[in-house]
Amino acid sequence: MRIALIPILLAVAAACVPALCGKEEQPVLQPAAPVETRSRFAALDDVRLLANGLLQLGQSLREFVQKTRGQINDILQKLNIFDHSFYQLSVLASEIKEEEEELKKTTVVLKANNEEIKGLSVKISSKVDSILQEKSRLRNKVDGLEEKLSSMSQGLMTSEQGAEISGLREVILSQERSITELLTAVREQSDQLNHQKVKITILEEKLTFDTLTQETIERMSDIFSNEAPTLTPYLTSSSTGTTSMTNLPSDCSDLFNRGERASGVYGIRPTGTEPFMAFCDMSKDHGATVIQRRTDGSVNFDQIWEKYENGFGDFQRDFWLGLRNIHSLATRGNSVLHIQLEDWKHNRRFIEYRFNLNGPESNYTIHLTHLSGDLPDPMSNHTGMMFSTKDRDNDNHQESNCARNYTGGWWFNACGDTNLNGRYFHMRPKGRSDRRRGIQWKPGQKASHSLKFTQISVHPVASPNTPSFTSPSSETRVFL
Ligand SMILES: *[C@@H]1O[C@H](CO)[C@@H](O)[C@H](O)[C@H]1NC(C)=O
Ligand SMILES: *[C@@H]1O[C@H](CO)[C@@H](O)[C@H](O)[C@H]1NC(C)=O
Ligand SMILES: *[C@@H]1O[C@H](CO)[C@@H](O)[C@H](O)[C@H]1NC(C)=O
Ligand SMILES: [Ca+2]
């Protein structure tokens, strides 16, 4: 069919050229025909091209989307990390804020301290004045008495009168001695106070720069360390005169039985010893003489033998009564040692021992027998131990000086778990060796934190002749 059609078409075409189609139309028709076909082909090419382009575009779009998705994931991840570090940062920021608060508090305490010290200085100088007056008054009294004595000795005098007068004279002389001692002590203390005042000012300046509270507190106690104030020696009150010398209670328990109910600092005189000042804890239906207390770390307990023998610190806060005085309290016998401890979670516990303490000739060897309490008992293992300080090693450890390793004076064994005279830490120390220097009762089971509060006191064993210590106060009053 096609083969047949072609000649006909050709023939028509041939015929058309001269006759049918006309000469004028040819120049129009002839160029038009090839343009029409060419544009149709071009459109097809364009479509193909367009399609190709679209395809490529689609491809790159997909790639782009994939790449973008990857980037978005990346960004999300980074955002997560940022979130996390932002959280950590905010935690840190709040910690820093807390420390700052702590610092502010410390500054306030320091300022109060400074004020207190200023007040004390004034008090001390007025006390010195009154003591000097008292001294001259006594001198006059002695002179008068001596005159009287000489005039009396000329006359007749009974042996009783003589004894009385010489007794009186002794009392006055001893009082004069104690006044002189006191004056020296007061002068020393006043010097120390001035010294401390300067140091507090320096510390205050430093505080504004320092950021770590514990560091500051440690530095503070280090500064106070070498000069822990000596405890106030005994002073007879000028108003009561000589009678108070002979009439002093033998200890806080005696004072309680005489009716005194307020805890505080009193003069006591255990039988056969020198009088001294002591803090009486009257809060438990009996009087207990406090021999050690830790409340705020204001006193450094890393002291030498002499300090531990004579006592140091501040009766209102942290102090050690002194081995000599503790020994005096123990000589009566039948003593109970009461130990009260508190940790930083406000758990308060106690333990009691039958207690005796030898004198200086045996380096204050301690004797303990466990009685009662809700604390574990590591101290029975220290019975029979001598007292040790960093400058006098009487412990059982062959190679070590326990007091030097763990700081503070104590009845160290070898070295043992217990040391209530260790360092006072406000925060848990980071290093193990530092922690071991803290105030310890029985570490080992738990990671130990230095204790928050300790108090060691002595009182006599309750006997049938004296009011029972465990009876309620109303009953005690009936007994009195
Ligand atoms: C007491 O301590 C000193 C010094 O540590 C020592 O030389 C002396 O032997 C001790 N006394 C007794 C009885 O052990
Ligand atoms: C005490 O300290 C010394 C020196 O740092 C050390 O050699 C010794 O092992 C320590 N002793 C105890 C019981 O920790
Ligand atoms: C007693 O102390 C010593 C030395 O510190 C120690 O080796 C011993 O295990 C302790 N004993 C008891 C029963 O705690
Ligand atoms: Ca040793």
XYZ file of C-alpha atoms and ligand atoms in Angstrom:
523
model
C 0.000 0.000 0.000
C 2.618 2.529 0.965
C 4.742 1.599 -2.011
C 1.757 2.182 -4.223
C 0.851 5.488 -2.614
C 4.251 7.120 -2.920
C 4.234 7.395 -6.807
C 0.738 8.876 -6.630
C 1.752 11.441 -4.132
C 4.827 12.183 -6.175
C 2.672 12.543 -9.215
C 0.249 14.883 -7.460
C 3.148 16.848 -6.234
C 4.619 17.098 -9.694
C 1.314 18.138 -11.088
C 0.771 20.644 -8.417
C 3.948 22.482 -9.050
C 3.109 23.956 -12.446
C -0.699 23.949 -12.546
C -2.637 23.433 -9.323
C -0.601 25.114 -6.743
C 0.253 28.370 -8.457
C 3.584 30.190 -8.711
C 2.873 32.963 -6.219
C 2.144 30.652 -3.359
C 5.312 28.613 -3.728
C 7.767 31.010 -2.186
C 5.479 31.168 0.870
C 4.785 27.474 1.108
C 8.204 26.148 0.393
C 10.127 27.699 3.297
C 7.147 27.262 5.663
C 6.973 23.518 5.369
C 10.507 22.710 6.711
C 10.115 25.278 9.605
C 6.967 23.522 10.758
C 8.617 20.090 10.983
C 11.828 21.433 12.508
C 9.935 23.194 15.374
C 8.017 20.049 16.127
C 11.289 18.167 16.485
C 12.758 21.010 18.545
C 9.821 20.853 20.952
C 10.407 17.176 21.425
C 14.070 17.796 22.146
C 13.154 20.541 24.531
C 10.771 18.221 26.334
C 13.465 15.605 26.533
C 15.890 18.203 27.769
C 13.366 19.550 30.224
C 12.579 16.050 31.430
C 16.263 15.385 31.817
C 16.726 18.616 33.671
C 13.771 17.857 35.868
C 15.187 14.426 36.557
C 18.504 15.906 37.481
C 16.779 18.504 39.584
C 14.797 15.763 41.336
C 18.009 13.839 41.909
C 19.823 16.796 43.338
C 16.749 17.751 45.336
C 16.744 14.292 46.864
C 20.441 14.564 47.565
C 19.874 17.982 49.005
C 17.079 16.714 51.213
C 19.228 13.838 52.381
C 22.166 16.102 53.048
C 19.944 18.574 54.854
C 18.414 15.813 56.913
C 21.910 14.748 57.936
C 22.796 18.299 58.800
C 19.606 18.735 60.756
C 20.406 15.582 62.683
C 23.851 16.968 63.344
C 22.391 20.217 64.530
C 19.889 18.413 66.736
C 22.686 16.376 68.258
C 24.702 19.494 68.867
C 21.660 21.129 70.391
C 21.327 18.152 72.719
C 24.923 18.432 73.758
C 24.459 22.134 74.279
C 21.344 21.490 76.325
C 23.260 19.082 78.488
C 26.183 21.388 79.034
C 23.792 24.226 79.679
C 22.199 22.131 82.399
C 25.598 21.339 83.871
C 26.467 24.997 83.719
C 23.332 25.966 85.567
C 24.074 23.353 88.238
C 27.569 24.762 88.568
C 26.194 28.262 88.711
C 23.868 27.360 91.549
C 26.713 25.650 93.391
C 28.814 28.733 93.013
C 25.944 30.804 94.308
C 25.665 28.552 97.366
C 29.353 28.919 98.035
C 29.011 32.623 97.730
C 26.189 32.589 100.273
C 28.373 30.527 102.578
C 31.183 33.035 102.151
C 28.867 35.889 102.966
C 27.813 34.105 106.148
C 31.449 33.524 107.108
C 32.156 37.192 106.612
C 29.274 38.076 108.909
C 30.596 35.646 111.545
C 34.056 37.158 111.216
C 32.693 40.649 111.623
C 30.780 39.556 114.725
C 33.985 37.969 116.040
C 35.828 41.191 115.574
C 33.154 43.100 117.469
C 33.237 40.515 120.234
C 36.993 40.799 120.499
C 36.787 44.579 120.700
C 34.261 44.215 123.523
C 36.481 41.679 125.270
C 39.484 43.990 125.124
C 37.511 46.716 126.843
C 36.201 44.280 129.451
C 39.657 42.942 130.132
C 41.184 46.343 130.716
C 38.411 47.271 133.139
C 38.885 43.933 134.893
C 42.599 44.588 135.204
C 41.827 47.908 136.861
C 39.471 46.357 139.377
C 41.983 43.580 140.060
C 44.704 46.104 140.756
C 42.396 47.878 143.196
C 41.543 44.588 144.854
C 45.222 43.808 145.127
C 46.047 47.015 146.941
C 43.013 46.517 149.177
C 44.300 43.056 150.073
C 47.790 44.395 150.668
C 46.343 46.869 153.161
C 44.375 44.098 154.819
C 47.498 41.958 155.138
C 49.452 44.852 156.573
C 46.689 45.526 159.084
C 46.556 41.875 160.033
C 50.310 41.698 160.483
C 50.179 44.682 162.780
C 47.352 43.148 164.736
C 49.244 39.877 164.917
C 52.378 41.435 166.278
C 50.437 43.405 168.859
C 48.466 40.331 169.810
C 51.512 38.123 170.088
C 52.685 40.440 172.831
C 49.525 39.804 174.724
C 48.016 36.459 175.539
C 46.769 34.454 172.602
C 45.194 31.023 172.556
C 46.682 28.473 170.179
C 43.293 28.325 168.473
C 43.445 32.049 167.691
C 46.986 31.680 166.393
C 46.015 28.857 164.042
C 43.072 30.829 162.789
C 45.179 33.854 162.067
C 47.927 31.944 160.300
C 45.258 30.114 158.273
C 43.739 33.401 157.265
C 47.129 34.714 156.310
C 47.759 31.692 154.094
C 44.458 32.168 152.346
C 45.234 35.794 151.654
C 48.702 34.986 150.401
C 47.399 32.328 148.060
C 44.790 34.740 146.809
C 47.439 37.280 146.094
C 49.370 34.651 144.171
C 46.348 33.747 142.110
C 45.734 37.418 141.367
C 49.287 37.838 140.102
C 48.897 34.749 137.964
C 45.648 36.061 136.643
C 47.157 39.408 135.790
C 49.806 37.707 133.690
C 47.178 35.569 132.007
C 44.966 38.558 131.347
C 47.842 40.464 129.823
C 48.659 37.455 127.643
C 45.075 37.131 126.583
C 44.760 40.769 125.767
C 47.890 40.506 123.610
C 46.423 37.505 121.863
C 43.149 39.285 121.278
C 44.900 42.196 119.651
C 46.856 39.765 117.533
C 43.690 37.984 116.496
C 41.974 41.235 115.687
C 44.706 42.081 113.192
C 44.476 38.610 111.714
C 40.714 38.814 111.356
C 41.083 42.088 109.479
C 43.590 40.447 107.127
C 41.282 37.462 106.728
C 38.326 39.669 105.966
C 40.277 41.284 103.164
C 41.279 37.901 101.849
C 37.722 36.634 102.028
C 36.572 39.001 99.351
C 38.946 37.298 96.936
C 38.752 33.693 97.987
C 36.125 31.428 96.581
C 36.474 28.204 98.541
C 34.858 28.422 101.924
C 36.531 25.362 103.388
C 39.933 26.672 102.411
C 39.169 29.864 104.209
C 37.868 28.139 107.265
C 40.934 25.919 107.362
C 43.208 28.872 106.963
C 41.293 30.570 109.752
C 41.777 27.670 112.122
C 45.413 27.375 111.034
C 45.931 30.986 111.930
C 44.295 30.500 115.298
C 46.071 27.190 115.763
C 49.367 28.191 117.239
C 47.782 30.406 119.818
C 44.704 28.648 121.127
C 43.875 30.836 124.105
C 44.643 29.370 127.524
C 41.548 28.825 129.619
C 40.761 31.419 132.265
C 42.592 30.505 135.472
C 40.712 30.534 138.747
C 39.782 33.944 140.072
C 38.147 34.552 143.441
C 35.317 36.987 143.063
C 36.190 40.169 144.947
C 32.709 40.500 146.428
C 32.597 37.162 148.236
C 36.136 37.465 149.566
C 37.970 34.685 151.332
C 34.953 32.584 152.218
C 34.567 31.434 148.598
C 38.021 29.848 148.768
C 36.938 27.311 151.326
C 33.367 27.045 150.207
C 33.838 26.118 146.546
C 31.912 23.136 145.155
C 34.133 20.133 144.470
C 32.664 19.769 140.970
C 29.559 20.581 138.904
C 27.638 17.692 140.444
C 28.229 19.157 143.900
C 27.093 22.548 142.615
C 23.942 20.965 141.184
C 23.205 19.309 144.509
C 23.537 22.716 146.167
C 20.671 23.898 143.954
C 22.377 25.545 140.973
C 20.469 24.727 137.782
C 21.986 27.015 135.137
C 24.634 25.631 132.797
C 27.680 27.878 132.635
C 31.209 28.592 133.839
C 31.852 28.181 137.602
C 34.821 27.980 139.934
C 35.253 24.471 141.365
C 37.792 22.827 143.635
C 38.028 19.042 143.673
C 39.079 17.827 147.117
C 42.773 18.340 147.803
C 43.558 20.265 144.608
C 43.871 23.802 143.311
C 40.653 25.564 142.289
C 39.930 26.095 138.584
C 37.171 27.320 136.300
C 34.988 24.748 134.529
C 31.902 24.620 132.346
C 28.985 22.896 134.093
C 26.319 21.161 132.026
C 23.213 21.142 134.238
C 20.804 20.049 131.484
C 20.430 16.384 132.465
C 19.053 16.331 136.015
C 22.563 16.199 137.378
C 25.647 18.370 137.169
C 28.317 17.248 134.714
C 31.755 18.865 134.461
C 32.541 19.320 130.775
C 36.105 18.387 129.848
C 35.927 18.772 126.058
C 33.595 20.374 123.551
C 33.661 20.881 119.746
C 30.921 23.018 118.250
C 32.201 25.130 115.369
C 35.907 24.556 114.732
C 36.803 27.985 116.128
C 39.712 26.496 118.098
C 42.485 24.417 116.569
C 43.074 21.273 118.609
C 46.432 20.399 117.064
C 48.309 21.559 120.162
C 51.432 20.499 122.027
C 51.635 18.590 125.334
C 51.838 21.695 127.509
C 48.558 23.010 126.083
C 46.824 19.673 126.532
C 48.082 19.509 130.114
C 46.887 23.006 131.059
C 43.796 23.324 128.892
C 42.939 25.666 126.043
C 40.062 27.182 124.077
C 36.942 29.114 124.889
C 34.370 27.867 127.451
C 31.483 29.248 125.384
C 32.545 27.377 122.256
C 35.337 24.828 121.768
C 37.720 23.902 124.575
C 39.820 21.271 126.325
C 39.735 21.506 130.138
C 43.299 20.231 130.548
C 44.696 16.871 131.671
C 45.740 18.206 135.074
C 42.207 19.386 135.848
C 40.628 16.226 134.458
C 42.959 14.213 136.656
C 41.905 16.327 139.658
C 38.269 15.536 138.898
C 39.030 11.822 138.640
C 40.991 11.471 141.879
C 37.729 11.278 143.873
C 37.008 7.961 142.090
C 33.625 6.595 141.018
C 33.570 8.787 137.944
C 31.500 8.315 134.816
C 32.757 9.611 131.468
C 29.836 10.703 129.280
C 30.515 11.199 125.560
C 27.901 12.872 123.397
C 28.315 13.057 119.595
C 26.345 14.542 116.727
C 26.883 14.005 113.009
C 25.911 16.341 110.163
C 22.548 14.615 109.796
C 21.632 15.709 113.335
C 21.920 12.195 114.769
C 22.795 12.617 118.463
C 24.183 9.597 120.307
C 26.003 8.927 123.571
C 28.154 6.396 125.392
C 29.220 6.098 129.047
C 32.253 4.545 130.697
C 33.463 4.038 134.226
C 36.446 6.344 134.160
C 39.740 6.950 135.875
C 42.765 8.989 134.859
C 46.261 8.627 136.294
C 48.462 11.646 136.954
C 51.354 13.224 135.060
C 53.861 10.637 136.330
C 52.153 8.011 134.143
C 51.363 10.419 131.291
C 47.670 10.527 132.216
C 46.918 6.883 131.470
C 43.196 6.394 130.917
C 41.068 3.560 132.379
C 37.693 2.862 130.853
C 34.979 0.257 131.368
C 32.015 0.353 129.040
C 28.713 1.059 130.818
C 25.927 2.012 128.381
C 24.846 4.113 125.407
C 23.735 3.846 121.803
C 27.163 4.410 120.244
C 29.566 1.638 119.206
C 32.453 1.236 121.654
C 35.895 1.691 120.110
C 37.348 3.273 123.264
C 37.557 0.133 125.395
C 40.469 -0.716 123.138
C 42.204 2.460 124.335
C 42.028 1.633 128.028
C 45.447 1.640 129.693
C 46.833 4.000 127.040
C 48.926 7.023 127.932
C 48.069 10.398 126.453
C 50.009 11.441 123.321
C 50.560 14.725 121.522
C 52.581 15.576 118.431
C 55.550 16.421 120.630
C 55.169 13.439 123.002
C 54.653 10.070 121.334
C 53.378 7.573 123.921
C 51.275 5.507 121.524
C 51.566 1.827 120.631
C 52.554 2.361 116.999
C 56.220 1.494 116.560
C 56.914 3.445 113.359
C 54.427 6.303 113.581
C 53.583 9.256 115.738
C 49.792 8.928 115.717
C 49.169 12.441 117.054
C 51.262 13.889 114.243
C 49.571 11.748 111.566
C 46.019 12.348 112.757
C 46.486 15.699 114.586
C 45.311 16.548 118.105
C 46.215 14.982 121.435
C 44.505 11.716 122.403
C 44.925 8.359 124.113
C 46.138 6.848 120.820
C 46.678 3.116 120.640
C 48.187 2.027 117.288
C 46.657 4.285 116.257
C 43.017 3.205 116.699
C 39.832 4.491 115.104
C 38.987 7.175 117.594
C 40.151 10.745 117.956
C 37.705 13.365 119.224
C 40.449 15.998 119.195
C 41.092 15.779 115.436
C 40.472 18.552 112.955
C 37.032 20.131 112.671
C 35.884 19.912 109.052
C 32.835 21.886 107.901
C 32.758 20.009 104.609
C 33.665 16.457 103.785
C 37.380 16.543 102.921
C 38.217 15.190 99.473
C 41.338 13.195 100.331
C 41.340 10.043 102.457
C 44.308 11.196 104.509
C 42.537 14.494 105.243
C 39.385 12.652 106.264
C 41.443 10.516 108.615
C 42.550 13.700 110.408
C 38.959 14.671 111.228
C 37.046 14.193 114.461
C 36.552 10.418 114.406
C 34.579 8.047 116.546
C 34.440 4.825 114.599
C 35.101 5.083 110.876
C 35.436 2.094 108.613
C 31.845 1.053 107.989
C 30.964 4.278 106.217
C 33.027 6.830 104.368
C 33.654 8.994 107.358
C 32.767 12.609 107.771
C 34.267 14.569 110.617
C 31.703 14.955 113.426
C 29.666 18.144 113.866
C 29.468 18.228 117.657
C 31.199 16.468 120.533
C 31.004 16.902 124.286
C 32.883 14.878 126.902
C 31.903 15.336 130.532
C 32.419 13.615 133.873
C 30.056 13.112 136.787
C 30.078 10.844 139.836
C 28.419 7.452 139.719
C 24.939 7.729 141.206
C 24.976 6.374 144.760
C 22.080 5.617 147.141
C 23.145 8.554 149.355
C 22.821 11.187 146.654
C 19.812 11.965 144.499
C 19.553 9.574 141.597
C 20.679 11.066 138.314
C 17.956 9.369 136.369
C 15.092 10.548 138.544
C 12.936 13.369 137.172
C 13.812 16.845 138.354
C 10.693 17.157 140.517
C 11.796 14.159 142.572
C 15.288 15.591 142.822
C 13.833 18.728 144.319
C 11.972 16.653 146.909
C 15.307 15.090 147.891
C 16.849 18.506 148.349
C 55.850 9.690 129.595
O 56.134 10.305 128.359
C 57.501 10.624 128.149
C 57.614 11.368 126.846
O 56.911 10.720 125.819
C 58.334 9.357 128.191
O 59.704 9.679 128.025
C 58.120 8.644 129.524
O 58.796 7.408 129.527
C 56.636 8.410 129.747
N 56.408 7.894 131.087
C 56.046 6.615 131.311
C 55.807 6.256 132.717
O 55.942 5.802 130.410
C 52.167 8.329 109.506
O 52.846 9.171 108.567
C 54.074 8.620 108.097
C 54.752 9.659 107.236
O 53.869 10.216 106.320
C 53.799 7.313 107.344
O 55.005 6.732 106.913
C 53.084 6.349 108.277
O 52.730 5.167 107.585
C 51.818 6.990 108.873
N 51.278 6.079 109.872
C 49.988 5.781 109.977
C 49.628 4.831 111.062
O 49.146 6.223 109.221
C 42.578 -2.584 119.185
O 43.517 -1.691 118.583
C 44.572 -2.321 117.879
C 45.515 -1.262 117.402
O 44.880 -0.080 117.042
C 43.993 -3.138 116.736
O 45.031 -3.804 116.047
C 42.996 -4.142 117.292
O 42.383 -4.839 116.232
C 41.937 -3.427 118.111
N 41.061 -4.403 118.735
C 39.751 -4.262 118.755
C 38.986 -5.327 119.466
O 39.184 -3.323 118.232
Ca 54.597 5.790 118.130
